[in-house]
XYZ file of C-alpha atoms in Angstrom:
688
model
C 109.852 94.392 86.889
C 109.066 98.082 86.882
C 111.678 100.763 86.465
C 111.232 102.987 89.574
C 112.657 106.082 87.903
C 110.329 105.758 84.924
C 107.370 105.215 87.216
C 108.115 108.355 89.224
C 108.117 110.366 86.009
C 104.753 108.875 85.039
C 103.256 109.610 88.427
C 104.578 113.150 88.334
C 102.859 113.683 84.993
C 99.615 112.196 86.292
C 99.735 114.384 89.368
C 99.544 117.535 87.253
C 95.901 116.920 86.415
C 92.850 117.087 88.614
C 89.117 116.785 88.251
C 87.625 119.198 85.777
C 84.193 119.908 84.399
C 85.763 120.974 81.125
C 85.160 117.504 79.733
C 85.520 116.953 75.989
C 82.247 116.101 74.260
C 83.950 113.973 71.646
C 87.186 112.050 71.328
C 90.306 114.160 71.242
C 92.955 113.876 68.581
C 95.551 111.324 69.615
C 99.282 111.901 69.279
C 101.231 109.208 67.496
C 103.519 107.433 69.992
C 107.149 107.776 69.053
C 108.361 105.165 71.541
C 107.624 101.518 72.118
C 104.880 100.554 74.563
C 105.827 100.457 78.225
C 106.562 96.802 78.904
C 105.905 96.801 82.654
C 103.808 99.866 83.407
C 103.250 99.583 87.170
C 104.972 98.205 90.260
C 103.570 94.906 91.484
C 101.425 94.799 94.625
C 103.551 94.309 97.719
C 102.959 91.195 99.816
C 101.551 91.970 103.238
C 101.973 90.006 106.441
C 98.359 90.920 107.182
C 95.925 88.144 106.382
C 92.192 87.624 106.682
C 90.463 84.631 108.205
C 87.497 83.501 106.134
C 84.644 81.373 107.444
C 82.177 79.680 105.106
C 78.875 81.537 105.344
C 76.510 80.247 102.645
C 76.272 77.751 99.783
C 74.014 78.535 96.819
C 72.148 76.141 94.521
C 73.634 75.258 91.162
C 72.146 77.272 88.297
C 72.493 77.070 84.524
C 72.924 79.872 81.972
C 70.268 80.405 79.305
C 70.956 79.413 76.568
C 73.743 76.875 77.106
C 76.954 78.932 76.804
C 79.612 78.612 74.145
C 82.123 80.324 76.464
C 83.084 77.888 79.220
C 83.925 80.773 81.557
C 80.152 81.102 82.049
C 79.889 77.548 83.371
C 80.016 78.243 87.093
C 78.360 76.523 90.023
C 76.279 79.644 90.602
C 76.908 83.054 89.085
C 76.443 84.928 92.350
C 78.187 88.298 92.192
C 77.031 90.500 95.072
C 75.870 90.453 98.674
C 73.948 93.312 100.197
C 71.521 94.068 102.989
C 67.944 95.305 102.716
C 66.981 98.352 104.753
C 65.130 95.952 107.095
C 68.284 93.905 107.794
C 67.750 90.883 105.540
C 70.626 89.885 103.256
C 70.189 89.377 99.523
C 72.311 87.844 96.771
C 71.699 87.995 92.985
C 72.679 85.222 90.557
C 73.323 86.305 86.965
C 71.421 83.230 85.781
C 68.207 84.954 86.818
C 67.687 84.219 90.503
C 67.524 86.613 93.413
C 67.892 85.091 96.879
C 67.332 86.137 100.457
C 69.564 84.662 103.151
C 68.066 83.458 106.406
C 69.780 83.722 109.765
C 70.936 80.141 109.244
C 72.745 81.095 106.030
C 70.289 79.132 103.885
C 69.315 80.821 100.606
C 65.723 80.868 99.423
C 64.402 82.285 96.174
C 62.836 85.732 96.452
C 62.383 86.523 92.752
C 63.040 84.649 89.511
C 63.973 87.476 87.165
C 64.894 85.097 84.344
C 61.445 83.544 84.362
C 59.760 86.957 84.537
C 61.398 88.061 81.281
C 61.588 84.730 79.432
C 62.094 83.921 76.624
C 63.983 87.148 75.862
C 66.086 86.885 79.051
C 69.694 85.831 78.311
C 72.483 84.830 80.681
C 74.498 82.436 78.508
C 76.269 84.866 76.202
C 78.873 87.264 77.544
C 80.368 87.415 81.033
C 78.075 90.248 82.043
C 74.810 88.888 80.692
C 71.903 87.925 82.928
C 70.463 89.595 86.015
C 73.554 91.490 86.975
C 72.651 93.549 90.003
C 69.887 94.365 92.466
C 69.565 97.312 94.818
C 66.839 98.418 97.191
C 65.458 101.919 97.561
C 66.415 103.389 100.957
C 62.674 103.710 101.673
C 61.962 100.086 100.662
C 60.285 99.206 103.958
C 57.744 101.942 103.221
C 57.451 102.002 99.407
C 58.460 98.408 98.552
C 60.626 99.529 95.631
C 63.806 97.890 94.407
C 65.703 97.906 91.103
C 67.299 95.282 88.909
C 69.353 95.154 85.741
C 69.003 92.279 83.265
C 69.819 91.547 79.620
C 67.594 90.511 76.725
C 68.015 89.382 73.138
C 65.722 87.911 70.460
C 62.402 89.715 70.386
C 63.695 91.980 73.127
C 65.906 93.693 70.561
C 62.783 95.026 68.811
C 61.771 97.040 71.875
C 62.450 100.780 71.709
C 65.457 101.946 73.719
C 65.645 105.040 75.899
C 68.486 106.373 73.744
C 69.621 105.164 70.301
C 71.174 101.709 70.508
C 74.748 101.153 69.450
C 74.898 99.930 65.815
C 74.218 96.217 65.526
C 73.136 95.883 69.151
C 73.588 92.298 70.409
C 71.574 92.713 73.587
C 69.621 95.237 75.584
C 70.346 96.149 79.183
C 67.181 96.992 81.102
C 66.723 98.739 84.435
C 63.451 97.619 86.058
C 61.635 98.995 89.076
C 59.765 96.436 91.173
C 57.182 97.319 93.802
C 56.502 94.680 96.432
C 52.958 94.463 97.730
C 54.331 93.409 101.115
C 57.931 94.614 101.651
C 58.363 92.264 104.612
C 57.448 89.112 102.644
C 60.104 86.495 101.923
C 58.837 85.934 98.365
C 58.123 88.751 95.938
C 54.601 89.585 94.905
C 53.821 92.867 93.208
C 54.324 94.860 90.026
C 57.175 96.058 87.819
C 57.897 98.726 85.238
C 60.773 99.530 82.917
C 62.861 102.522 83.939
C 65.559 102.596 81.244
C 66.683 100.433 78.314
C 69.966 100.668 76.396
C 71.138 98.699 73.363
C 74.752 97.460 73.606
C 76.654 96.365 70.528
C 78.288 93.277 72.030
C 77.540 90.845 74.830
C 80.014 92.373 77.274
C 80.442 95.749 79.008
C 76.770 96.468 79.495
C 75.262 97.652 82.753
C 77.287 96.646 85.794
C 76.448 97.883 89.281
C 73.368 99.972 90.024
C 73.109 101.395 93.524
C 72.035 104.066 95.972
C 74.472 106.006 98.124
C 74.154 104.428 101.590
C 75.785 107.430 103.278
C 72.950 109.745 102.175
C 70.284 110.747 104.665
C 66.732 112.039 104.104
C 66.923 115.608 102.920
C 70.320 115.151 101.233
C 70.511 115.747 97.478
C 71.974 112.224 97.271
C 69.101 110.513 99.048
C 67.136 108.159 96.776
C 69.333 108.937 93.747
C 70.279 105.857 91.697
C 73.718 105.444 90.126
C 74.043 103.267 87.001
C 77.425 102.055 85.714
C 77.107 101.656 81.926
C 79.986 100.054 80.014
C 81.145 100.940 76.519
C 79.279 98.016 74.946
C 82.411 95.992 74.295
C 83.507 98.203 71.423
C 87.036 97.907 72.742
C 89.861 100.072 71.529
C 87.818 101.394 68.606
C 85.192 102.999 70.822
C 84.886 106.761 71.042
C 81.453 106.664 72.715
C 82.888 107.043 76.241
C 84.210 110.473 75.255
C 80.873 111.583 73.811
C 78.563 113.191 76.359
C 75.676 112.847 73.906
C 75.597 109.072 74.508
C 75.176 107.049 77.739
C 77.788 104.411 76.847
C 80.957 104.260 78.937
C 79.533 106.510 81.609
C 78.290 106.620 85.171
C 74.664 107.778 85.123
C 72.765 109.354 88.024
C 68.978 109.414 88.000
C 66.006 109.852 90.302
C 63.975 106.673 89.735
C 60.889 108.274 91.290
C 61.152 111.440 89.180
C 59.545 112.177 85.812
C 61.574 114.775 83.911
C 63.632 112.161 82.034
C 62.817 110.535 78.676
C 59.194 109.421 78.569
C 58.709 110.440 82.193
C 60.162 107.081 83.283
C 62.654 108.657 85.695
C 63.990 111.999 86.817
C 67.246 113.812 86.087
C 68.629 115.471 89.241
C 69.139 119.190 88.785
C 72.604 119.029 90.389
C 74.002 116.581 87.832
C 77.148 118.085 86.242
C 75.944 118.054 82.607
C 72.425 119.363 83.137
C 71.864 122.284 80.777
C 75.014 121.678 78.783
C 74.192 121.763 75.039
C 74.277 118.338 73.424
C 75.036 116.494 76.659
C 72.823 114.001 78.473
C 71.753 115.340 81.830
C 71.822 111.861 83.337
C 75.615 111.638 83.021
C 77.642 111.961 86.213
C 81.085 110.955 84.852
C 82.449 109.706 81.509
C 85.433 107.991 79.893
C 84.856 104.415 81.079
C 85.390 101.030 79.475
C 83.915 98.627 82.021
C 83.053 100.319 85.344
C 82.565 97.236 87.477
C 81.884 98.115 91.116
C 81.594 101.312 93.122
C 81.082 102.144 96.788
C 81.187 105.021 99.239
C 83.515 105.408 102.221
C 81.184 105.970 105.202
C 83.764 108.158 106.939
C 84.613 110.538 104.087
C 81.651 109.916 101.724
C 84.119 109.595 98.861
C 82.989 107.359 96.018
C 85.477 104.760 94.747
C 85.066 102.814 91.508
C 86.911 99.731 90.273
C 87.441 99.982 86.510
C 88.377 96.984 84.329
C 91.026 97.899 81.765
C 91.541 96.858 78.165
C 95.001 95.349 77.819
C 97.185 96.392 80.737
C 95.730 98.455 83.608
C 93.162 97.800 86.366
C 92.238 100.993 88.194
C 90.511 102.467 91.227
C 89.100 105.979 90.844
C 87.928 108.571 93.343
C 84.777 109.663 91.486
C 83.480 113.237 91.472
C 80.863 115.002 89.340
C 81.978 115.635 85.774
C 85.038 113.377 85.849
C 86.495 111.998 82.630
C 88.563 108.855 83.180
C 89.926 109.101 79.650
C 88.907 105.866 77.926
C 89.607 105.283 75.071
C 92.223 108.051 75.014
C 93.759 106.826 78.261
C 94.050 103.498 80.050
C 94.647 104.178 83.717
C 97.380 106.846 84.047
C 98.796 106.176 80.554
C 98.218 107.165 76.956
C 96.194 104.580 75.020
C 96.463 104.537 71.250
C 93.373 103.329 69.404
C 94.198 101.026 66.522
C 97.705 100.299 67.830
C 98.502 96.704 66.886
C 100.957 96.507 69.777
C 98.100 96.905 72.286
C 100.283 98.672 74.804
C 100.228 101.836 76.863
C 102.522 104.841 76.529
C 103.762 107.789 78.600
C 101.406 110.735 78.841
C 102.040 113.576 76.389
C 103.674 116.737 77.653
C 100.463 118.733 77.102
C 98.286 116.254 78.972
C 96.991 118.715 81.575
C 94.907 120.552 78.980
C 92.569 117.559 78.512
C 91.320 117.475 82.094
C 91.402 113.712 82.517
C 91.042 112.180 85.972
C 93.599 109.497 86.822
C 93.418 106.554 89.239
C 94.172 106.759 92.927
C 95.394 103.124 92.777
C 96.111 100.677 89.949
C 97.879 97.450 89.031
C 98.955 95.996 85.705
C 98.475 92.626 84.026
C 102.010 91.322 83.618
C 101.039 88.796 80.917
C 103.200 85.693 80.401
C 106.208 85.965 78.065
C 105.079 85.757 74.461
C 101.440 86.288 75.405
C 99.628 88.390 72.778
C 98.945 91.714 74.453
C 95.744 92.096 72.444
C 94.165 89.035 74.092
C 92.746 88.458 77.557
C 95.510 87.742 80.080
C 93.117 86.686 82.824
C 93.005 89.722 85.104
C 90.137 92.035 86.021
C 89.544 94.270 89.017
C 86.432 94.092 91.125
C 85.978 97.208 93.185
C 85.425 96.880 96.915
C 84.877 98.800 100.119
C 86.672 100.959 102.645
C 86.346 98.990 105.849
C 84.857 101.027 108.688
C 83.355 98.159 110.678
C 83.991 97.214 114.300
C 84.974 93.541 114.176
C 88.291 93.814 112.309
C 90.321 96.725 113.703
C 93.428 95.844 111.657
C 91.442 96.453 108.460
C 89.947 99.770 109.498
C 90.607 102.513 106.971
C 91.701 100.074 104.272
C 90.045 99.817 100.859
C 89.727 96.104 100.039
C 89.220 94.832 96.489
C 90.034 91.789 94.363
C 91.342 90.509 91.092
C 88.065 88.795 90.367
C 89.639 86.240 87.999
C 92.500 84.765 90.024
C 91.030 85.537 93.441
C 93.837 87.652 94.864
C 92.679 90.074 97.557
C 94.271 93.512 97.822
C 94.072 96.585 99.959
C 95.243 100.160 99.939
C 95.122 102.724 102.705
C 92.144 104.964 101.989
C 94.098 107.889 103.425
C 96.666 107.426 100.627
C 94.112 107.394 97.784
C 94.249 111.058 96.877
C 93.650 112.649 93.498
C 96.565 114.507 91.995
C 99.083 112.665 94.178
C 101.147 109.525 93.597
C 98.910 106.491 93.522
C 98.405 104.540 96.727
C 100.550 101.469 97.283
C 98.660 98.211 96.762
C 99.240 95.313 99.155
C 98.185 91.692 98.732
C 96.419 90.098 101.678
C 96.966 86.525 102.770
C 94.025 84.197 103.413
C 93.598 81.850 106.373
C 91.098 79.167 107.325
C 89.400 79.399 110.757
C 91.951 76.943 112.198
C 94.829 79.226 111.204
C 96.024 77.414 108.079
C 97.168 79.663 105.269
C 95.346 79.058 101.996
C 94.285 80.852 98.791
C 90.902 81.521 97.296
C 91.880 79.279 94.383
C 92.427 76.442 96.831
C 89.167 77.149 98.646
C 87.073 77.071 95.467
C 89.072 74.349 93.723
C 89.423 76.304 90.491
C 92.042 78.591 88.926
C 89.255 80.977 87.876
C 87.715 82.100 91.158
C 85.312 84.815 89.941
C 85.658 86.598 93.287
C 83.848 89.691 94.500
C 83.453 91.472 97.826
C 80.162 92.132 99.601
C 79.304 94.152 102.682
C 76.510 94.191 105.233
C 74.953 97.246 106.842
C 77.448 97.140 109.726
C 80.329 97.331 107.249
C 81.475 93.721 107.738
C 82.901 92.028 104.652
C 82.118 88.883 102.660
C 83.768 87.106 99.731
C 81.567 85.793 96.909
C 82.820 83.173 94.429
C 80.997 82.028 91.312
C 83.348 79.056 90.892
C 81.717 77.017 93.655
C 78.749 79.227 94.544
C 79.933 79.945 98.080
C 80.150 83.011 100.289
C 82.673 83.407 103.106
C 82.531 85.951 105.887
C 85.745 87.779 106.720
C 85.759 86.705 110.342
C 89.147 87.870 111.570
C 92.694 88.897 110.768
C 96.008 87.176 111.302
C 99.635 88.196 110.904
C 102.031 86.066 108.897
C 105.282 85.073 110.610
C 104.135 86.669 113.848
C 105.550 83.977 116.135
C 107.193 84.400 119.514
C 110.932 83.910 119.030
C 112.100 83.732 122.605
C 114.791 85.704 124.398
C 118.004 83.995 123.323
C 120.216 86.524 121.541
C 123.324 85.798 119.509
C 125.502 88.157 117.522
C 128.711 88.244 115.531
C 131.603 90.150 117.095
C 134.638 88.816 115.259
C 136.254 86.002 113.270
C 135.948 83.498 116.111
C 132.146 83.627 115.763
C 132.173 82.521 112.108
C 132.823 79.230 110.295
C 133.396 79.962 106.562
C 133.344 77.334 103.837
C 136.650 78.750 102.511
C 138.328 80.892 105.206
C 140.835 82.396 102.743
C 138.026 84.186 100.920
C 136.847 86.067 104.023
C 137.915 89.168 105.949
C 136.600 90.157 109.380
C 136.673 93.751 110.587
C 134.937 94.565 113.861
C 131.361 93.348 113.539
C 131.693 93.027 109.760
C 132.001 89.720 107.930
C 133.308 90.411 104.422
C 133.181 87.925 101.567
C 136.137 89.386 99.671
C 136.525 86.773 96.932
C 133.833 85.161 94.821
C 132.899 81.601 95.692
C 133.275 78.627 93.391
C 130.918 75.743 92.700
C 131.502 72.687 94.860
C 130.618 69.016 94.407
C 127.211 67.874 95.542
C 123.779 69.490 95.236
C 123.404 72.839 93.502
C 123.601 75.329 96.365
C 125.358 78.596 97.360
C 129.091 78.466 96.637
C 130.441 80.314 99.630
C 129.045 81.252 103.036
C 130.044 81.571 106.688
C 127.929 80.141 109.523
C 127.556 82.002 112.822
C 128.799 79.626 115.524
C 128.110 81.811 118.548
C 125.530 80.381 120.953
C 123.239 77.351 120.658
C 121.213 76.122 117.706
C 117.961 78.030 117.256
C 114.361 77.298 116.374
C 112.023 80.242 115.704
C 114.269 83.212 114.983
C 114.334 86.839 113.893
C 117.576 87.668 112.106
C 118.494 91.292 111.519
C 121.581 92.743 109.865
C 122.922 95.380 107.530
C 123.957 93.966 104.160
C 125.928 95.383 101.249
C 126.653 94.013 97.776
C 130.239 94.793 96.721
C 130.000 93.368 93.215
C 129.742 96.329 90.771
C 126.169 97.448 90.086
C 126.722 96.867 86.364
C 126.591 93.119 87.033
C 122.934 92.153 86.712
C 123.055 88.866 88.626
C 124.877 90.120 91.719
C 123.662 88.544 94.954
C 124.203 87.750 98.614
C 122.401 85.209 100.776
C 121.205 84.975 104.373
C 121.368 81.407 105.702
C 119.028 80.099 108.431
C 117.907 76.731 109.743
C 121.451 75.516 108.952
C 122.132 71.887 109.919
C 124.860 70.892 107.473
C 126.465 71.919 104.195
C 123.623 70.254 102.297
C 120.697 70.997 104.641
C 119.502 74.581 105.247
C 117.351 77.493 104.078
C 118.610 80.660 102.465
C 117.150 83.985 101.324
C 118.694 85.063 98.028
C 118.918 88.863 97.682
C 119.685 89.866 94.125
C 119.515 92.659 91.596
C 117.931 90.202 89.162
C 114.528 88.550 89.600
C 113.929 87.034 86.185
C 115.354 83.544 86.563
C 114.564 80.703 88.935
C 117.663 80.803 91.193
C 117.579 84.544 91.865
C 115.883 86.731 94.469
C 113.841 84.195 96.400
C 113.663 81.853 99.370
C 115.176 78.389 98.886
C 115.658 75.126 100.723
C 118.647 72.796 100.277
C 117.738 69.335 101.568
C 120.433 66.932 100.356
C 119.337 67.895 96.830
C 119.564 70.839 94.450
C 118.182 74.040 95.925
C 114.389 74.252 95.649
C 112.540 77.553 95.417
C 109.747 77.854 98.015
C 108.725 81.539 98.108
C 105.227 82.708 97.219
C 106.431 85.441 94.874
C 107.928 83.291 92.122
C 105.674 83.045 89.063
C 106.749 80.130 86.897
C 104.615 81.241 83.965
C 105.881 84.813 83.942
C 109.407 83.800 84.963
C 109.922 86.479 87.570
C 109.741 86.813 91.318
C 109.714 89.478 93.977
C 110.984 92.945 93.096
C 114.816 93.104 93.035
C 115.949 93.214 96.657
C 119.212 95.178 96.283
C 120.102 97.223 93.204
C 122.870 99.546 94.464
C 126.088 99.562 96.479
C 124.556 100.973 99.693
C 123.971 99.298 103.044
C 120.489 97.867 103.506
C 118.623 96.640 106.540
C 117.667 92.998 106.056
C 115.419 91.012 108.409
C 114.459 87.349 108.145
C 111.787 85.809 110.382
C 111.474 82.017 110.584
C 108.608 80.546 112.613
C 109.505 76.917 113.265
C 106.064 75.754 114.414
C 104.135 77.046 111.406
C 106.914 77.029 108.796
C 106.234 80.679 107.973
C 109.204 82.666 106.600
C 109.256 86.406 105.936
C 112.076 88.470 104.393
C 112.175 92.255 104.645
C 114.563 94.736 103.065
C 114.652 98.250 104.519
C 111.487 97.478 106.448
C 109.501 96.404 103.395
C 108.246 92.843 103.106
C 109.632 91.399 99.868
C 109.367 87.601 100.159
C 107.277 85.051 102.030
C 107.297 81.256 102.167
C 105.663 78.381 104.003
C 107.845 75.310 104.583
C 108.450 72.920 107.497
C 111.553 71.076 106.277
C 113.830 72.395 109.040
C 112.650 73.447 112.488
C 116.056 74.417 113.899
C 119.599 75.331 112.960
C 122.131 78.154 112.743
C 122.330 81.316 110.651
C 124.927 82.601 108.200
C 125.816 84.894 105.310
C 127.341 84.385 101.867
C 126.814 84.334 98.108
C 127.100 82.212 95.022
C 129.840 83.860 92.950
C 129.659 87.489 94.120
C 131.177 89.516 96.926
C 129.520 91.440 99.734
C 129.477 92.026 103.443
C 127.274 91.969 106.544
C 127.495 93.938 109.779
C 125.607 94.276 113.052
C 124.111 90.800 112.648
C 121.943 89.838 115.620
C 119.478 87.026 116.195
C 116.587 86.942 118.666
C 115.428 83.352 118.889
C 114.302 80.348 120.855
C 117.199 78.122 121.846
C 116.939 74.427 121.022
C 118.146 73.647 124.534
C 115.557 76.007 125.991
């Protein structure tokens, strides 16, 4: 897990820099790292008790890539990747395989436009994860002018077409922005004309155009109104690319154009006069921001009008940026808030140099790292990629208001940060992982809902700001219909507490000392016959047996901090010496028996918490690393089986298990020493 001290130093370095228009036109000289790569660059997202209820909203027809793909990751039920709303209130969804659908009030999709057929046979969707008809957006005046814009990819004869700017050497496909004009904007099937707005040649079949969109917060008369943003990747050049640092090229940039203007190349579009690089010698006036590898999704917060962009990293870091004119996100000199070294065979990231402020890079306002499995080659895909999202400002979900929601599009995890904490030049916002519930209140995961480990999950939004989840794996869309709190059960009014030795039943009384409200395990426990389980503990005998319970106490580890595997446990649901739950609070989180939630059921202890990753061989962040007192709280909801463990008010572990619905509570350890004080339990008594 991450070293907190090292991370604070990194954040402090990142906080020294702010947005600057003094952007380098070409790649800067890179210092040679003198240290090894940072092994665990960022803290993990924190589990949240907040969950979202998702209700199935639409099912899309199966589609096939063209040509048949060689990469099985392209074999999805339907490659739907966005949901939006037309200015007239109808919803639309694009499929990378060439289809563009409208959704009726009944949630049934019908084909509005077949983009693949319109550009066949040059149209390609079967090579590269970003190939096909990637995005569609409608002009804010669509109901009057009938104009909307698409991005699609071509190969074959399409590669002979002239590009707006010189193609990258050995271009594998072209990304094309097309303007369509509907004869009847209110029709449910497109009929009209089209014209090419912009064409770029990308060297590989990934990292082409991603999102294209208009700023929905702009109003007529604003400089932003009717201006089209285009997220252009680096062309898949990877760590060798210097194009994103070159303002003379459009690759690895966010472009901003007026699609109805004429002062751009060939008169096909306009270049807004307020763009940050207009008039700068050698720079393209279309550029709004630079230094990007794969800018995936962007959106605007309706309340603050800030623009947030989710940026897919190379080897380690997935980032969210607060985007402003002239920003340089640093790729391929930086990956997230770290130094990136081109050509480094170790494929890692490094601390920022001491003179970093002079370069004027803009760093993320939130980020998470990949944490690849042990032995996994860092230079290969570890199966993580951010999809940017939205700041929720809708009315239906008050518990989400003010939160920026986004996903790991590969594994389907859903995250949020507080938008108020995403501030440039400050420590990055804490990322929390949301839980997912079915409409009947059953906790689930997006992997379970789609039936696939690769979810391909993105977030959509309607005009009212309500949220939707879009999965390629099974071609379904869910509406975020509500929120629910994990382990939020009523625990009743029965209260028990420990006031002295008469309230405790230790396994080995000679190893314990009792002082006031303290229970002190003064001697290390020893393994006992029977199932593998904690060696030594004392059970609180005061009061009746309990069902749903909230246990609170102050806990201290007395084993010296130099011992890496030091631990204490909180027992609950205790029925006998071989039947109970326990929360293991340890300095170590890298092996199966440490720092987790376990059940002992007449068999060796079994780990049941959500945080343990068998592949990576680590669990929740170390619970206790010092010799201080810490507030510990355990909530056990007997009816649902939900278990939550907090340390110093922060949720660290969660589990779902219904093995035991009642029992007593206790405190102990395996072979360490420690103490508990002020232990109280608010619970429902078994005898009512």
